[in-house]
Coordinates of C-alpha atoms in Angstrom, one line a residue:
Chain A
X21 CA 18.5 -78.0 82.7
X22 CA 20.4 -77.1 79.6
X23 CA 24.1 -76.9 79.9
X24 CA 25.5 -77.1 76.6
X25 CA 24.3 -77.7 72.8
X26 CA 25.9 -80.6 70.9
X27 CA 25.0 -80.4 67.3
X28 CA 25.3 -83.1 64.5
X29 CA 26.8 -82.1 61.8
X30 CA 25.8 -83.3 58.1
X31 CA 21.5 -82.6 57.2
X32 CA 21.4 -80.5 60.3
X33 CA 24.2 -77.8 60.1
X34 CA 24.9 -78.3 56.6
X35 CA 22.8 -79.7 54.0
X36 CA 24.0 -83.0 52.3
X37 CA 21.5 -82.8 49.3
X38 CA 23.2 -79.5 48.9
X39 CA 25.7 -81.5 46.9
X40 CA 22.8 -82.2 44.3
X41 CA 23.3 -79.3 42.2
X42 CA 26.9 -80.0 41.3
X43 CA 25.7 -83.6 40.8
X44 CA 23.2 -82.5 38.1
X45 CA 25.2 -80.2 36.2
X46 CA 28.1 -83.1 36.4
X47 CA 24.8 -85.7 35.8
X48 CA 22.3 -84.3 33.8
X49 CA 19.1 -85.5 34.8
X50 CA 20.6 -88.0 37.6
X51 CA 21.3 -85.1 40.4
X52 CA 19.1 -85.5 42.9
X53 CA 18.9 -89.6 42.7
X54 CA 23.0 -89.5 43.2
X55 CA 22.8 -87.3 46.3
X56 CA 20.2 -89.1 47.8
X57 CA 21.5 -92.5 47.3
X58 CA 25.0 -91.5 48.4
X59 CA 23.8 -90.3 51.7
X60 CA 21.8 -93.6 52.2
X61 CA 25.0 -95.4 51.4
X62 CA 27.2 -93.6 53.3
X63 CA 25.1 -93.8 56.5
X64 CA 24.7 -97.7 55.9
X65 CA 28.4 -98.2 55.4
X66 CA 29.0 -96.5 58.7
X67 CA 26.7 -98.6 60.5
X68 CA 28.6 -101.6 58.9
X69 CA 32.2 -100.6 59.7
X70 CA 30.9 -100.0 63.2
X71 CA 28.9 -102.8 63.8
X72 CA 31.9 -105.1 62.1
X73 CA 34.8 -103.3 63.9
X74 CA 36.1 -102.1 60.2
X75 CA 36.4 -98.6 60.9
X76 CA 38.0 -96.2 58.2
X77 CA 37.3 -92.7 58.6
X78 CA 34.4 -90.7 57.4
X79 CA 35.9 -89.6 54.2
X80 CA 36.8 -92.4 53.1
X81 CA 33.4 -94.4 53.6
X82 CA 32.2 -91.2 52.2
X83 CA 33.6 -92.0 49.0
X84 CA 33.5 -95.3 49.1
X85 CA 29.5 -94.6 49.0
X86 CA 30.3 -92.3 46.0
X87 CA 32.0 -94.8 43.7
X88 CA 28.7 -97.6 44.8
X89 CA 26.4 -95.0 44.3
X90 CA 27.7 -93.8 40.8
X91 CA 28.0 -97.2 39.5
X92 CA 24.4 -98.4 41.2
X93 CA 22.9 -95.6 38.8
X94 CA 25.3 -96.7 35.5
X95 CA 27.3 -93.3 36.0
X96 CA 30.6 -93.2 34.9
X97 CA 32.8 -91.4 37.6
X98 CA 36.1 -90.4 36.7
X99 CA 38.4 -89.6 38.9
X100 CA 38.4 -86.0 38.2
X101 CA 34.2 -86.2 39.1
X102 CA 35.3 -87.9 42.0
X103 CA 37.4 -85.2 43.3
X104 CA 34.8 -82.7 42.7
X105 CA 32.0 -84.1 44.4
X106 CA 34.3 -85.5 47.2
X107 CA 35.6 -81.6 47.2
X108 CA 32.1 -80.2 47.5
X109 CA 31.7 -81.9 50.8
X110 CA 34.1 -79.9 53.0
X111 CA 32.1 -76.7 51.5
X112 CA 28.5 -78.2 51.5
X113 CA 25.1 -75.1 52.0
X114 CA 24.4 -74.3 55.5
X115 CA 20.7 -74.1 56.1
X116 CA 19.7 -70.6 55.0
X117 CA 18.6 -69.9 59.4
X118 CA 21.6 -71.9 60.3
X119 CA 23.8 -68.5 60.8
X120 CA 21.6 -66.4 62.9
X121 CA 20.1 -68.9 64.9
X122 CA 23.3 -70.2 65.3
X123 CA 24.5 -66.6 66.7
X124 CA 21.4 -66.3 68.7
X125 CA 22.8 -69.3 70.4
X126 CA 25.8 -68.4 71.2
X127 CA 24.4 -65.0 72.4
X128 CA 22.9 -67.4 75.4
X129 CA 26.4 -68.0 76.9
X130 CA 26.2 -71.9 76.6
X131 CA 29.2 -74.0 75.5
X132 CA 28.3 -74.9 71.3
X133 CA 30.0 -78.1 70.0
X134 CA 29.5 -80.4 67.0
X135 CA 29.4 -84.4 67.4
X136 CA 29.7 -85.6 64.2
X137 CA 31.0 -88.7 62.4
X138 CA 32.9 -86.4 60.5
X139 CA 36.6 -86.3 60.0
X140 CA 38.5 -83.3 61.7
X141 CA 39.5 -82.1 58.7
X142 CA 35.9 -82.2 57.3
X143 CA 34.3 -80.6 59.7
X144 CA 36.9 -77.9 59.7
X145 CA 36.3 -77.1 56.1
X146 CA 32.7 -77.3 56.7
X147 CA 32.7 -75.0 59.6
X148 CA 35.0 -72.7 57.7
X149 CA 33.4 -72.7 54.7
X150 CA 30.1 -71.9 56.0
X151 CA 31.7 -69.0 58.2
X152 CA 31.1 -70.1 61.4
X153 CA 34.6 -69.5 62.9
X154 CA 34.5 -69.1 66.1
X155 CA 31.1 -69.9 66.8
X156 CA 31.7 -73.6 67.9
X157 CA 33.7 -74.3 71.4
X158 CA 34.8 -77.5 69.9
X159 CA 34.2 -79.7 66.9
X160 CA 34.0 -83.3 68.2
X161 CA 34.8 -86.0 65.5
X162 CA 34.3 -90.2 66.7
X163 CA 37.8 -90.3 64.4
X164 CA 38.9 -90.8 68.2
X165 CA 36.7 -93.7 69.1
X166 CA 37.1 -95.6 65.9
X167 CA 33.0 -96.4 66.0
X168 CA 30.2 -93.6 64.2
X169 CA 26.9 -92.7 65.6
X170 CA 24.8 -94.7 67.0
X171 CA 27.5 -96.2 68.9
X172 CA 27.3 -95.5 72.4
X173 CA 31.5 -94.7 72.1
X174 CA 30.4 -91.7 70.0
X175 CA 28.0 -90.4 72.2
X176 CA 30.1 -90.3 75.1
X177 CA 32.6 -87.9 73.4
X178 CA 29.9 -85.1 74.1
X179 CA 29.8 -85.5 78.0
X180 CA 33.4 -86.3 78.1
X181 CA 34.4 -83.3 76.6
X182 CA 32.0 -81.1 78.3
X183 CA 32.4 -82.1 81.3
X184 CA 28.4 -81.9 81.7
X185 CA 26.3 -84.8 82.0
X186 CA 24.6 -86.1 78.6
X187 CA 21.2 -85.0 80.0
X188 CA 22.2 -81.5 80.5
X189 CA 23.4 -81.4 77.1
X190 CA 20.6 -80.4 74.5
X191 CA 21.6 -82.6 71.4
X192 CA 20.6 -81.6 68.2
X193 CA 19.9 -83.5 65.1
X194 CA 17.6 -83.4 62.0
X195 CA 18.4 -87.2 61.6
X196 CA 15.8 -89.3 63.1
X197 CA 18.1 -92.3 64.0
X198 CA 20.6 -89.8 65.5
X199 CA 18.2 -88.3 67.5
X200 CA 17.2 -91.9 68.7
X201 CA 20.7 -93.2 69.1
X202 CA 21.4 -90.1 71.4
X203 CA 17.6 -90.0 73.3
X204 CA 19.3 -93.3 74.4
X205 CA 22.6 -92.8 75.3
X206 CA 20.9 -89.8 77.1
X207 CA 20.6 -86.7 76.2
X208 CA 18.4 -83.8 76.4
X209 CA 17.2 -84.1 72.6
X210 CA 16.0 -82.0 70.0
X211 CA 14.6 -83.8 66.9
X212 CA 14.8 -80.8 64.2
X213 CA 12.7 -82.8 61.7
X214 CA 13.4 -80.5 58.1
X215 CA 11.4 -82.7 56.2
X216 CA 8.8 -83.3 58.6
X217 CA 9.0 -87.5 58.4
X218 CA 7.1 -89.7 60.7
X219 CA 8.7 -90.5 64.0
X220 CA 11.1 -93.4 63.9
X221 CA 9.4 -96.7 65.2
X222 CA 12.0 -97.5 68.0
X223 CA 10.5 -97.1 71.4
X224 CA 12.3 -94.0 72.1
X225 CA 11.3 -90.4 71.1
X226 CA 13.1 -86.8 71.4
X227 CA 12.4 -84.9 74.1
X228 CA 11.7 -81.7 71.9
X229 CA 10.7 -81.8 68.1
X230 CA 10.3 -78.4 65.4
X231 CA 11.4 -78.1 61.7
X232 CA 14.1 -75.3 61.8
X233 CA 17.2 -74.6 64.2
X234 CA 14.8 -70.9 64.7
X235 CA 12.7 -73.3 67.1
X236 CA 15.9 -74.8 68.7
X237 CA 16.7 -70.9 69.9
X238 CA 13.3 -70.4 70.9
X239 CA 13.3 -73.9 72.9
X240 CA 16.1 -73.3 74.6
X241 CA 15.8 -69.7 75.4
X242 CA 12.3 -70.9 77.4
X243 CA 14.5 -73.9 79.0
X244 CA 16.9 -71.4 80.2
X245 CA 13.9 -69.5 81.3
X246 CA 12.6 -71.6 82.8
X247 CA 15.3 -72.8 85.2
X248 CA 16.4 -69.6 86.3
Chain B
X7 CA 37.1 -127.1 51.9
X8 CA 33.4 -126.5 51.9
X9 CA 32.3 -128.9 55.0
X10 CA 29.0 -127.3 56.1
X11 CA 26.4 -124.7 54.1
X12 CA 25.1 -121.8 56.2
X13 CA 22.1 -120.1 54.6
X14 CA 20.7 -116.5 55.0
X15 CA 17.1 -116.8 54.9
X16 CA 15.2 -113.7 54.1
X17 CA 16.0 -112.1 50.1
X18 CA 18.1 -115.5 50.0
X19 CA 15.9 -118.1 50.3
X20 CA 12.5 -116.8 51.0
X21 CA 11.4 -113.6 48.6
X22 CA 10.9 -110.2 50.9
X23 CA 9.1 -108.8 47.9
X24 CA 7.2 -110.9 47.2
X25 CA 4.8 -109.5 50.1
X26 CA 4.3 -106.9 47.3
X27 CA 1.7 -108.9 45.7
X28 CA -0.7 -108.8 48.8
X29 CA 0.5 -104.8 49.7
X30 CA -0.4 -103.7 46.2
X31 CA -3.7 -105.4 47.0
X32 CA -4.2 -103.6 49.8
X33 CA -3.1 -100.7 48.9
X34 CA -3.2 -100.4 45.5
X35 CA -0.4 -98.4 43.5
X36 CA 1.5 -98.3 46.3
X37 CA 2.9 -102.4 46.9
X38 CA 6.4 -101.8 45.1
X39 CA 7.1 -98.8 47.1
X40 CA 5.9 -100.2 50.5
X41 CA 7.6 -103.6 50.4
X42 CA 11.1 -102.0 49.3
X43 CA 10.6 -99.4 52.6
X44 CA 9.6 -101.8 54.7
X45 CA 12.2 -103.9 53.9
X46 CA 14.8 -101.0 53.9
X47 CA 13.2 -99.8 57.3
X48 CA 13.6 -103.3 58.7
X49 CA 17.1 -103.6 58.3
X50 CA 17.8 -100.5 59.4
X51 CA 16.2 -101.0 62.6
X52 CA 18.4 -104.2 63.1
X53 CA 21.4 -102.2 63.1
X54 CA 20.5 -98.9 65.3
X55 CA 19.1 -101.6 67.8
X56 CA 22.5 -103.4 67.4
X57 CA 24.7 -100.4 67.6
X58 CA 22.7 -99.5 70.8
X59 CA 21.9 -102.5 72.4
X60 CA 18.5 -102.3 72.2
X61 CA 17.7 -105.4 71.2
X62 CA 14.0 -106.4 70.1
X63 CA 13.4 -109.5 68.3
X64 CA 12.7 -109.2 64.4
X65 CA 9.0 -109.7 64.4
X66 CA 8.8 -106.4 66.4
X67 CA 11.4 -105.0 64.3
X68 CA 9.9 -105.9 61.1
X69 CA 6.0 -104.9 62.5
X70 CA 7.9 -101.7 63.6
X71 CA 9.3 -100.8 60.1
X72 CA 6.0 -101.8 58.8
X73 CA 4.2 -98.7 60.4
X74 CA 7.3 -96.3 59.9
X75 CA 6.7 -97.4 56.1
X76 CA 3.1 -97.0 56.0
X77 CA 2.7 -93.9 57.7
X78 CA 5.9 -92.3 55.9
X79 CA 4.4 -93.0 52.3
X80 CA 0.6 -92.0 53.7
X81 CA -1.0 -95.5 54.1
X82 CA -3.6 -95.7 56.8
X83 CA -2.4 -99.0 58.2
X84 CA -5.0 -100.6 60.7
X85 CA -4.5 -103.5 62.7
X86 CA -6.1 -105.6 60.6
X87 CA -4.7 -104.6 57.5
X88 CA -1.3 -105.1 59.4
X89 CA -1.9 -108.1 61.0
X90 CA -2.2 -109.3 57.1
X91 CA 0.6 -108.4 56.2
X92 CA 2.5 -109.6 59.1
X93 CA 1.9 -112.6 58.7
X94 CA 2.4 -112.9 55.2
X95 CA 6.0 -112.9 56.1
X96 CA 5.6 -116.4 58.0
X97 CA 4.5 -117.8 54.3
X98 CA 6.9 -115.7 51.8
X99 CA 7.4 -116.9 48.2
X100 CA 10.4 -119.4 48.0
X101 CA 12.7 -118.3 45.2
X102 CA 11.4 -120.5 42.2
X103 CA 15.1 -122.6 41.7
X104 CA 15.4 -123.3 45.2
X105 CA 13.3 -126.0 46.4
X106 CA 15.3 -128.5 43.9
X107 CA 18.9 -126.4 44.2
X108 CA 18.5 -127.3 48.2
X109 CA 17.6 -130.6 47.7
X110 CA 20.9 -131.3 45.4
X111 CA 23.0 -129.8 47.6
X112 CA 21.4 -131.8 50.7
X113 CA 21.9 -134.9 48.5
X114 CA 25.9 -133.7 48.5
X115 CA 25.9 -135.0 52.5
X116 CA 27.0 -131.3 54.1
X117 CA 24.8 -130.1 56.8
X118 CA 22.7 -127.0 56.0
X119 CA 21.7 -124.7 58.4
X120 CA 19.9 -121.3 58.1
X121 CA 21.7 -118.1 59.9
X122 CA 18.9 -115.5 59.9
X123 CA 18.0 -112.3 61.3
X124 CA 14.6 -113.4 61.9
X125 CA 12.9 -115.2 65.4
X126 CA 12.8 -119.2 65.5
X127 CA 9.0 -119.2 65.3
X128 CA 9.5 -116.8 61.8
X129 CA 11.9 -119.4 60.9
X130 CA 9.8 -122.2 61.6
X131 CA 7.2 -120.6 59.7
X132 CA 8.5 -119.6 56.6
X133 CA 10.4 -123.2 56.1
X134 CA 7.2 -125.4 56.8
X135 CA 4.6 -123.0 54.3
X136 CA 8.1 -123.4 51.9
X137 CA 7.9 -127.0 51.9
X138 CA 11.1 -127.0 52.8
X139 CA 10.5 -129.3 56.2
X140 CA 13.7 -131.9 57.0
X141 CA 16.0 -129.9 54.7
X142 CA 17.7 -128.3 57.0
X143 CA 19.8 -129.4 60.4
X144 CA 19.3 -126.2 62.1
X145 CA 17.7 -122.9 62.0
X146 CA 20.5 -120.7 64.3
X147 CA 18.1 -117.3 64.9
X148 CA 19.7 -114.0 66.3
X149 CA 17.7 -114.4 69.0
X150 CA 19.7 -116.8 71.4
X151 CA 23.0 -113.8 71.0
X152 CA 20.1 -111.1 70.8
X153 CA 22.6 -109.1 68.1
X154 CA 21.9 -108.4 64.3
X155 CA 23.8 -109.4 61.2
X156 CA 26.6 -108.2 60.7
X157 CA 27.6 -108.5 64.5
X158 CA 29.9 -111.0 64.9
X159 CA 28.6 -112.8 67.9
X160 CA 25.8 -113.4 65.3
X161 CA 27.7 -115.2 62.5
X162 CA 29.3 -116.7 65.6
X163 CA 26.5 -118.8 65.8
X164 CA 26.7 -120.9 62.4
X165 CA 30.6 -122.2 63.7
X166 CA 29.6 -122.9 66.7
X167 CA 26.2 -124.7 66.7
X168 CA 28.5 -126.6 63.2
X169 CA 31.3 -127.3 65.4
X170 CA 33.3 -126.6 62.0
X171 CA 35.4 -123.2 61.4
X172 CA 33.9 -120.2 59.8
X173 CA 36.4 -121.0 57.0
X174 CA 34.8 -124.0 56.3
X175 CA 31.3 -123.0 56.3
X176 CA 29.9 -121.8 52.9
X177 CA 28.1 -119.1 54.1
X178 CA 25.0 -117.9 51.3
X179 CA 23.6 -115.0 51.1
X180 CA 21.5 -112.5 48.2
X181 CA 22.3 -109.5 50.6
X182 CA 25.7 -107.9 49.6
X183 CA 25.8 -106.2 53.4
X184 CA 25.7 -109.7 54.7
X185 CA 28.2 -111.1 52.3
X186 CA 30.5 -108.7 53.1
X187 CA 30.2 -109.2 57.0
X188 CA 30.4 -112.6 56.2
X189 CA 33.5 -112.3 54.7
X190 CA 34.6 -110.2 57.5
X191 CA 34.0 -112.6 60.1
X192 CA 35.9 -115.2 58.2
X193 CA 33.3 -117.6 56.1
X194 CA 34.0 -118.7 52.7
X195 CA 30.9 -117.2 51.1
X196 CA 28.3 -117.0 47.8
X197 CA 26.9 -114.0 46.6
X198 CA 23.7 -114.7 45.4
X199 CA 23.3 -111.7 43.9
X200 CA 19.9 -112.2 42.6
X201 CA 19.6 -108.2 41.4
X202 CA 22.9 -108.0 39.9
X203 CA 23.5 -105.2 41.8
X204 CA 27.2 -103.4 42.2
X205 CA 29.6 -104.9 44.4
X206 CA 29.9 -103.1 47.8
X207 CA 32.6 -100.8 48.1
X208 CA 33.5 -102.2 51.7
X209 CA 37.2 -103.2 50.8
X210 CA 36.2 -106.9 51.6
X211 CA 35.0 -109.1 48.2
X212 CA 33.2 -112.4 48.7
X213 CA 34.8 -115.6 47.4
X214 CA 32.1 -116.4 44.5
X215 CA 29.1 -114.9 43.3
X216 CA 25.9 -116.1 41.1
X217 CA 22.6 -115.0 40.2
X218 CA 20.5 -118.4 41.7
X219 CA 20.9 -121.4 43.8
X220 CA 21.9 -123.5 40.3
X221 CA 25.1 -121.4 41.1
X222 CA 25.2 -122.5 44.4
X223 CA 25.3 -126.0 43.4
X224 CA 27.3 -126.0 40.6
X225 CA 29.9 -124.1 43.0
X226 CA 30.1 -126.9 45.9
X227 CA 29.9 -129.7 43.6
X228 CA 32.9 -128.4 42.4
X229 CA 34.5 -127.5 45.2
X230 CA 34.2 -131.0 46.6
X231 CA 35.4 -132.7 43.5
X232 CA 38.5 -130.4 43.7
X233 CA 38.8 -131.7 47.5
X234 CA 38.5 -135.3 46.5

């Protein structure tokens, strides 16, 4: 039974690589390798921070990632480049279904929150930016718990604010990890795999898999179906 | 005071890539681009296990990383072909300065230890095919906390199995993530950064850094000459 959608936040609301185009008219030529290797960076320091107990918040380790990224690829980042590309993540592309589907959604009368390792203020921006006011019930940031996904800490915030249990809660993520980390802690899960990878080798899958947040409505509108 | 060495094994001691050599064998074109995923994927897998608490030991880790890698960059991987290159990693290429860097710094007197991610039988392994047998006083594995570097209850092991404080153990290691949570937990420590990579932007520096073992040695011999 589905009682409420918790959706990350960066790759499956809004798309991280995104930021590549202002990276290659900053970079010429070096766009698409700086957006990529920032978002591996940035999910690595996370896990660090956590696993170490070092927590600083997501914008931060955000540009911390920047400045290692730049200077892994010989870039020189000014601080004025550094502002714009930091800038450019609190208005980052939604996914070109994200809108609809995301109204569909809401249509279905079920509570809609984000779980993200975002800061409040980022996910603000990103939630305003994108024009979905009003479309999330809440936007749930582990700035409370000190700890980022996959921490178990982070996880609980969806429950805990809900008030539902984590397996009535349909979590959605196009991260494969993410969707891991919360098939254990959990939850109902929905593995929206954009780039169609290979299933992480963890011992745990999703409960529900598809490519675009189109097949999340459609899954959950049979769920709902289903159980009435 | 430097009164013990603490070693990370695996890109430290023993060369990940060097398992290239037999992947671009077996699959041909694609060895570079499967050992740097696999080893990627491994470490990965140590920390979403950590975060979770869903501990497995690192030979399933690292045979689990394996298939994600394989089947991510298309390789038909069957068990044959795997079980070759599993245990390739129990007879990895020694970095080429180390067999007489470790033997001067054993002739210095300070116990040397390995700290490693890996199981006491990969351990095992990988020092006899080195030809590194009686150079060490211990191999301390993950295995007995059943937590990943960077948790801290696995750097826990080198001060306590030393019986000297993390302050005085040189802790040595090629992998800046591990330096860093080194550093964290409270080791003096070595960067052997054998890639000359970027410093990690994790707000926490190690206290020296080198490009080979010579560096190593050159750097205790003169830290126990200052001591003196």
């Amino acid at each position: 039974m589905i009682r409420a959608i918790a959706f990350d936040a960066y790759g499956t609301l809004f798309d991280v690589y995104s930021i590549g185009k202002l990276a290659e008219d900053l970079f010429p030529g070096h766009g698409e390798a700086l957006a990529a290797l920032w978002r591996d960076k940035q999910i690595e320091y996370t896990r660090l921070r956590t696993l170490c107990d070092r927590y600083r918040d997501f914008r931060c380790v955000t540009e911390d990632a920047l400045i290692f990224s730049a200077r892994s690829l010989g870039l020189a980042l000014d601080s004025a480049t550094r502002s714009r590309l930091m800038a450019q993540y609190d208005r980052l592309a939604l996914f070109p279904e994200n809108h609809a589907a995301l109204q569909a959604l809401k249509a279905l009368g079920l509570p809609l929150v984000i779980l993200s390792n975002g800061t409040p203020g980022m996910l603000a921006a990103a939630v305003a930016s994108a024009g979905l006011a009003g479309v999330f019930d809440q936007l749930l940031s582990v700035e409370s718990v000190r700890r980022f996904k996959t921490a178990p800490e982070a996880y609980r915030l969806g429950p805990d604010a809900l008030g539902v249990p984590a397996a009535d809660i349909l979590f959605v993520s196009s991260n494969g990890w993410d969707v891991c980390g919360a098939t254990w802690y959990g939850f109902h899960t929905f593995w929206l795999n954009r780039r169609r990878l290979p299933p992480e080798e963890l011992g745990v899958a999703p409960h529900a898999e598809g490519c675009s947040l189109d097949e999340v409505v459609d899954y959950v509108r049979a769920a709902l179906n289903h159980s009435r």
